[in-house]
DNA sequence: GTCGCTGCAAACGGTTTGCATGAGA
DNA sequence: TCTCATGCAAACCGTTTGCAGCGAC
């Protein structure tokens, strides 16, 4: 049976409070403000658990390590800032992409990642 | 100055002959049929070099290690088979995606990955 | 008192690097 | 001959695992 620990609550809270997908390290940093001395292994173990139970989803990015965010019900994609590496949600989707696949291929899903500058970095650069 | 070695030629040949992006290990396996005993470090060093010189490009995939393919001039995307994990080129692109980004964000490029079953695996499953 | 959870440290696996040797030019 | 390139093995780094002690229930 699953227990409620200070560590697990802190991890859950950090992810729920976030406005963008976080790396395990970012989750640890956030959770440590509540539970000092928490170990990174605890973060990984709990992330895995939360993903399995369905309250958290993994955001996999091309060539970068995964981020974690609260489960959204809507289909969405992500934007990664080339400058600060942070990832943000992007709502909207180009729609049906099956027409791009070669003949005989069965398309089941897709991932779209936009790259560029986030508002913070674009503002800092031009301001 | 850059030298022409048997290893480098073999690696180049394997990538040029491939019809899809290859993993470093696949490149090694292919190159070893020509130069037995080649080491994986040599593959990594040469891939890096070929990417820098522009004749090979990296294909980064969400949650998977990079693949390598000959440089194509056309903008294209990729399809990864959920069953055999191989990656294939997909020609075509949904077009302008800047409209999906939040206000203040600057979109410079994008990556699109389709997932499903390749023709081989779909055929084997239904046949 | 159980037994799941945690922190620590070691293990892992793909990638990179240091070093002595080998081989293009 | 002069170096760049190679093979080997060790180092790296993010992630996972083994284990003994802790703490939720």
Coordinates of N, CA and C in Angstrom, one line a residue, chain A residues 3-123:
Chain A
X3 N 2.2 4.9 0.9 CA 2.2 5.8 2.0 C 2.3 7.3 1.7
X4 N 1.8 8.1 2.6 CA 2.0 9.6 2.4 C 3.2 10.1 3.2
X5 N 4.2 10.5 2.5 CA 5.4 11.0 3.2 C 5.6 12.5 2.9
X6 N 6.4 13.1 3.7 CA 6.7 14.5 3.5 C 7.3 14.7 2.2
X7 N 8.2 13.8 1.8 CA 8.9 13.9 0.5 C 8.0 13.9 -0.6
X8 N 7.1 12.9 -0.6 CA 6.2 12.7 -1.7 C 5.2 13.9 -1.9
X9 N 4.7 14.4 -0.7 CA 3.9 15.6 -0.8 C 4.6 16.8 -1.4
X10 N 5.8 17.0 -0.9 CA 6.6 18.1 -1.4 C 6.8 18.0 -2.9
X11 N 7.2 16.9 -3.4 CA 7.4 16.7 -4.8 C 6.1 16.9 -5.6
X12 N 5.0 16.4 -5.1 CA 3.7 16.6 -5.8 C 3.4 18.1 -5.8
X13 N 3.6 18.8 -4.7 CA 3.3 20.2 -4.7 C 4.1 21.0 -5.6
X14 N 5.4 20.7 -5.7 CA 6.3 21.4 -6.6 C 5.8 21.3 -8.1
X15 N 5.4 20.1 -8.5 CA 5.0 19.9 -9.9 C 3.6 20.5 -10.1
X16 N 2.8 20.5 -9.1 CA 1.4 21.1 -9.3 C 1.5 22.6 -9.4
X17 N 2.5 23.2 -8.7 CA 2.6 24.6 -8.6 C 3.3 25.2 -9.9
X18 N 4.0 24.3 -10.6 CA 4.8 24.8 -11.7 C 4.0 25.2 -12.9
X19 N 4.4 26.2 -13.6 CA 3.7 26.6 -14.8 C 4.3 26.0 -16.1
X20 N 5.3 25.2 -15.9 CA 6.0 24.6 -17.0 C 6.6 23.3 -16.6
X21 N 6.9 22.4 -17.5 CA 7.5 21.1 -17.2 C 8.9 21.3 -16.5
X22 N 9.2 20.5 -15.5 CA 10.4 20.6 -14.7 C 11.3 19.4 -14.9
X23 N 12.6 19.7 -14.8 CA 13.6 18.6 -14.7 C 13.6 18.0 -13.3
X24 N 14.1 16.7 -13.2 CA 14.2 16.1 -11.9 C 15.0 17.0 -10.9
X25 N 16.0 17.7 -11.4 CA 16.8 18.5 -10.6 C 16.1 19.7 -10.1
X26 N 15.2 20.3 -11.0 CA 14.4 21.4 -10.6 C 13.4 21.0 -9.6
X27 N 12.8 19.8 -9.7 CA 11.9 19.3 -8.8 C 12.6 19.2 -7.4
X28 N 13.8 18.6 -7.4 CA 14.5 18.5 -6.2 C 14.8 19.8 -5.5
X29 N 15.3 20.8 -6.3 CA 15.5 22.1 -5.7 C 14.3 22.7 -5.1
X30 N 13.1 22.5 -5.8 CA 11.9 23.1 -5.2 C 11.5 22.3 -4.0
X31 N 11.6 21.0 -4.0 CA 11.1 20.2 -2.9 C 12.0 20.4 -1.7
X32 N 13.3 20.7 -1.9 CA 14.2 20.9 -0.8 C 13.9 22.1 0.1
X33 N 13.2 23.0 -0.5 CA 12.8 24.2 0.3 C 11.8 23.8 1.4
X34 N 11.2 22.6 1.2 CA 10.2 22.1 2.2 C 10.8 21.0 3.0
X35 N 11.6 20.1 2.3 CA 12.2 19.0 3.0 C 13.7 19.0 2.7
X36 N 14.5 19.7 3.6 CA 15.9 19.8 3.4 C 16.6 18.5 3.4
X37 N 17.6 18.2 2.6 CA 18.3 17.0 2.6 C 17.7 15.9 1.8
X38 N 16.6 16.2 1.1 CA 16.0 15.2 0.2 C 17.0 14.7 -0.8
X39 N 17.0 13.5 -1.2 CA 18.0 12.9 -2.1 C 17.4 12.9 -3.5
X40 N 18.2 12.9 -4.5 CA 17.8 12.9 -5.9 C 17.1 11.6 -6.2
X41 N 17.5 10.5 -5.6 CA 16.9 9.2 -5.9 C 15.5 9.2 -5.5
X42 N 15.2 9.8 -4.4 CA 13.8 9.9 -4.0 C 12.9 10.6 -5.0
X43 N 13.5 11.7 -5.6 CA 12.8 12.4 -6.7 C 12.5 11.5 -7.9
X44 N 13.5 10.7 -8.3 CA 13.3 9.8 -9.4 C 12.3 8.8 -9.1
X45 N 12.4 8.2 -7.9 CA 11.5 7.1 -7.5 C 10.0 7.6 -7.5
X46 N 9.9 8.8 -7.0 CA 8.5 9.4 -6.9 C 8.0 9.8 -8.2
X47 N 8.8 10.4 -9.1 CA 8.4 10.8 -10.4 C 7.9 9.5 -11.1
X48 N 8.6 8.5 -11.0 CA 8.2 7.2 -11.7 C 6.8 6.8 -11.2
X49 N 6.7 6.8 -9.9 CA 5.4 6.4 -9.3 C 4.3 7.3 -9.7
X50 N 4.5 8.6 -9.7 CA 3.4 9.6 -10.1 C 3.1 9.4 -11.5
X51 N 4.0 9.1 -12.4 CA 3.7 8.9 -13.8 C 2.9 7.6 -13.9
X52 N 3.3 6.6 -13.2 CA 2.5 5.3 -13.2 C 1.1 5.5 -12.7
X53 N 0.9 6.3 -11.7 CA -0.5 6.5 -11.2 C -1.2 7.5 -12.0
X54 N -0.6 8.2 -12.9 CA -1.2 9.0 -13.9 C -1.4 10.5 -13.6
X55 N -0.9 10.9 -12.5 CA -1.1 12.3 -12.1 C 0.0 13.2 -12.7
X56 N 1.1 12.6 -13.1 CA 2.2 13.4 -13.7 C 2.5 12.8 -15.1
X57 N 2.9 13.6 -16.1 CA 3.3 13.1 -17.3 C 4.7 13.5 -17.7
X58 N 5.3 12.6 -18.5 CA 6.7 12.9 -18.9 C 6.7 13.7 -20.2
X59 N 7.5 14.7 -20.3 CA 7.7 15.4 -21.5 C 9.1 15.1 -22.1
X60 N 9.1 14.3 -23.2 CA 10.4 13.9 -23.8 C 10.7 14.9 -24.8
X61 N 12.0 15.3 -24.8 CA 12.4 16.3 -25.8 C 13.6 15.8 -26.6
X62 N 13.6 16.2 -27.9 CA 14.8 15.8 -28.7 C 16.1 16.2 -28.1
X63 N 16.9 15.2 -27.9 CA 18.3 15.5 -27.4 C 18.4 16.1 -26.1
X64 N 17.4 16.0 -25.2 CA 17.5 16.6 -23.9 C 16.8 15.6 -22.9
X65 N 17.2 15.7 -21.7 CA 16.6 14.8 -20.7 C 15.1 15.2 -20.4
X66 N 14.3 14.2 -19.9 CA 12.9 14.5 -19.8 C 12.5 15.5 -18.7
X67 N 11.4 16.1 -18.9 CA 10.8 17.0 -17.9 C 9.5 16.4 -17.5
X68 N 9.0 16.9 -16.4 CA 7.8 16.3 -15.8 C 6.8 17.4 -15.5
X69 N 5.5 17.2 -15.8 CA 4.5 18.2 -15.6 C 3.2 17.5 -15.1
X70 N 2.3 18.3 -14.4 CA 1.0 17.7 -14.0 C 0.3 17.3 -15.3
X71 N -0.5 16.2 -15.1 CA -1.2 15.7 -16.3 C -2.2 16.7 -16.8
X72 N -2.2 17.0 -18.1 CA -3.2 17.9 -18.7 C -4.1 17.0 -19.5
X73 N -5.3 17.3 -19.6 CA -6.2 16.5 -20.4 C -6.1 16.8 -21.9
X74 N -5.8 18.1 -22.2 CA -5.7 18.5 -23.6 C -4.4 18.1 -24.3
X75 N -4.6 17.7 -25.5 CA -3.4 17.4 -26.4 C -2.6 18.7 -26.6
X76 N -1.4 18.7 -26.3 CA -0.6 19.9 -26.5 C 0.9 19.6 -26.8
X77 N 1.6 20.6 -27.1 CA 3.0 20.4 -27.5 C 3.9 21.3 -26.6
X78 N 5.2 21.4 -27.0 CA 6.2 22.1 -26.2 C 7.1 23.0 -26.9
X79 N 7.6 24.0 -26.2 CA 8.5 25.0 -26.8 C 9.7 25.0 -25.9
X80 N 10.9 24.8 -26.5 CA 12.1 24.9 -25.7 C 12.9 26.1 -26.1
X81 N 13.3 26.9 -25.1 CA 14.1 28.1 -25.3 C 15.5 27.7 -25.5
X82 N 16.1 28.2 -26.6 CA 17.5 27.8 -27.0 C 18.5 28.5 -26.0
X83 N 18.0 29.5 -25.4 CA 18.9 30.3 -24.5 C 19.0 29.7 -23.1
X84 N 17.8 29.6 -22.5 CA 17.7 29.1 -21.1 C 17.4 27.7 -20.9
X85 N 17.1 27.0 -22.0 CA 16.7 25.6 -22.0 C 15.4 25.2 -21.3
X86 N 14.7 26.2 -20.8 CA 13.5 25.9 -20.2 C 12.4 25.4 -21.2
X87 N 11.5 24.6 -20.8 CA 10.4 24.1 -21.6 C 9.1 24.7 -21.2
X88 N 8.3 25.1 -22.2 CA 6.9 25.7 -21.9 C 5.9 24.9 -22.7
X89 N 4.7 24.9 -22.2 CA 3.6 24.3 -22.9 C 3.1 25.2 -24.1
X90 N 2.7 24.6 -25.1 CA 2.2 25.2 -26.3 C 0.8 24.6 -26.6
X91 N -0.2 25.4 -26.7 CA -1.5 24.8 -27.0 C -1.8 25.0 -28.4
X92 N -2.4 23.9 -29.0 CA -2.7 23.9 -30.4 C -1.8 22.9 -31.0
X93 N -2.2 22.5 -32.2 CA -1.6 21.3 -32.9 C -1.9 21.4 -34.4
X94 N -1.0 21.1 -35.2 CA -1.2 21.2 -36.7 C -2.3 20.3 -37.2
X95 N -2.7 19.3 -36.4 CA -3.8 18.4 -36.8 C -3.3 17.1 -37.4
X96 N -4.0 16.6 -38.3 CA -3.8 15.2 -38.9 C -2.4 15.2 -39.6
X97 N -1.5 14.3 -39.2 CA -0.2 14.3 -39.9 C 0.0 12.9 -40.6
X98 N -1.0 12.1 -40.6 CA -0.8 10.8 -41.2 C -0.5 10.8 -42.7
X99 N -0.9 11.9 -43.3 CA -0.6 12.0 -44.8 C 0.9 12.1 -45.0
X100 N 1.7 12.5 -44.0 CA 3.2 12.6 -44.3 C 3.9 11.3 -44.2
X101 N 3.3 10.3 -43.6 CA 4.0 9.0 -43.5 C 4.1 8.3 -44.8
X102 N 5.1 7.5 -45.0 CA 5.3 6.7 -46.2 C 4.1 5.7 -46.3
X103 N 3.9 5.2 -47.5 CA 2.9 4.1 -47.7 C 3.2 2.9 -46.8
X104 N 2.2 2.4 -46.2 CA 2.4 1.2 -45.4 C 2.7 1.4 -43.9
X105 N 3.0 2.7 -43.6 CA 3.3 3.1 -42.2 C 2.0 3.4 -41.5
X106 N 1.9 3.1 -40.3 CA 0.7 3.4 -39.5 C 1.1 4.4 -38.4
X107 N 0.5 5.6 -38.6 CA 0.8 6.7 -37.6 C -0.2 6.6 -36.4
X108 N 0.4 6.6 -35.2 CA -0.4 6.5 -34.0 C -0.4 7.7 -33.2
X109 N 0.7 8.4 -33.2 CA 0.8 9.7 -32.4 C 2.0 10.5 -33.0
X110 N 2.2 11.6 -32.4 CA 3.2 12.5 -32.8 C 3.7 13.4 -31.7
X111 N 4.9 13.9 -31.8 CA 5.5 14.9 -30.9 C 6.0 16.1 -31.7
X112 N 5.6 17.3 -31.2 CA 6.1 18.5 -31.9 C 6.8 19.3 -30.9
X113 N 8.0 19.8 -31.2 CA 8.7 20.7 -30.3 C 9.1 21.9 -31.1
X114 N 8.8 23.1 -30.6 CA 9.2 24.4 -31.2 C 10.4 24.8 -30.5
X115 N 11.3 25.5 -31.2 CA 12.5 26.1 -30.6 C 12.6 27.6 -30.9
X116 N 13.2 28.3 -30.0 CA 13.4 29.7 -30.3 C 13.8 30.4 -29.0
X117 N 13.3 31.6 -28.8 CA 13.5 32.3 -27.5 C 12.2 32.5 -26.8
X118 N 12.2 32.2 -25.5 CA 11.1 32.4 -24.7 C 10.9 34.0 -24.4
X119 N 9.8 34.3 -23.9 CA 9.5 35.8 -23.7 C 10.6 36.4 -22.8
X120 N 11.0 35.8 -21.8 CA 12.0 36.3 -20.9 C 13.3 36.6 -21.6
X121 N 13.8 35.6 -22.4 CA 15.1 35.8 -23.1 C 15.0 36.7 -24.2
X122 N 13.9 36.7 -25.0 CA 13.7 37.6 -26.1 C 13.6 39.1 -25.5
X123 N 12.9 39.2 -24.4 CA 12.8 40.6 -23.8 C 14.2 41.1 -23.3

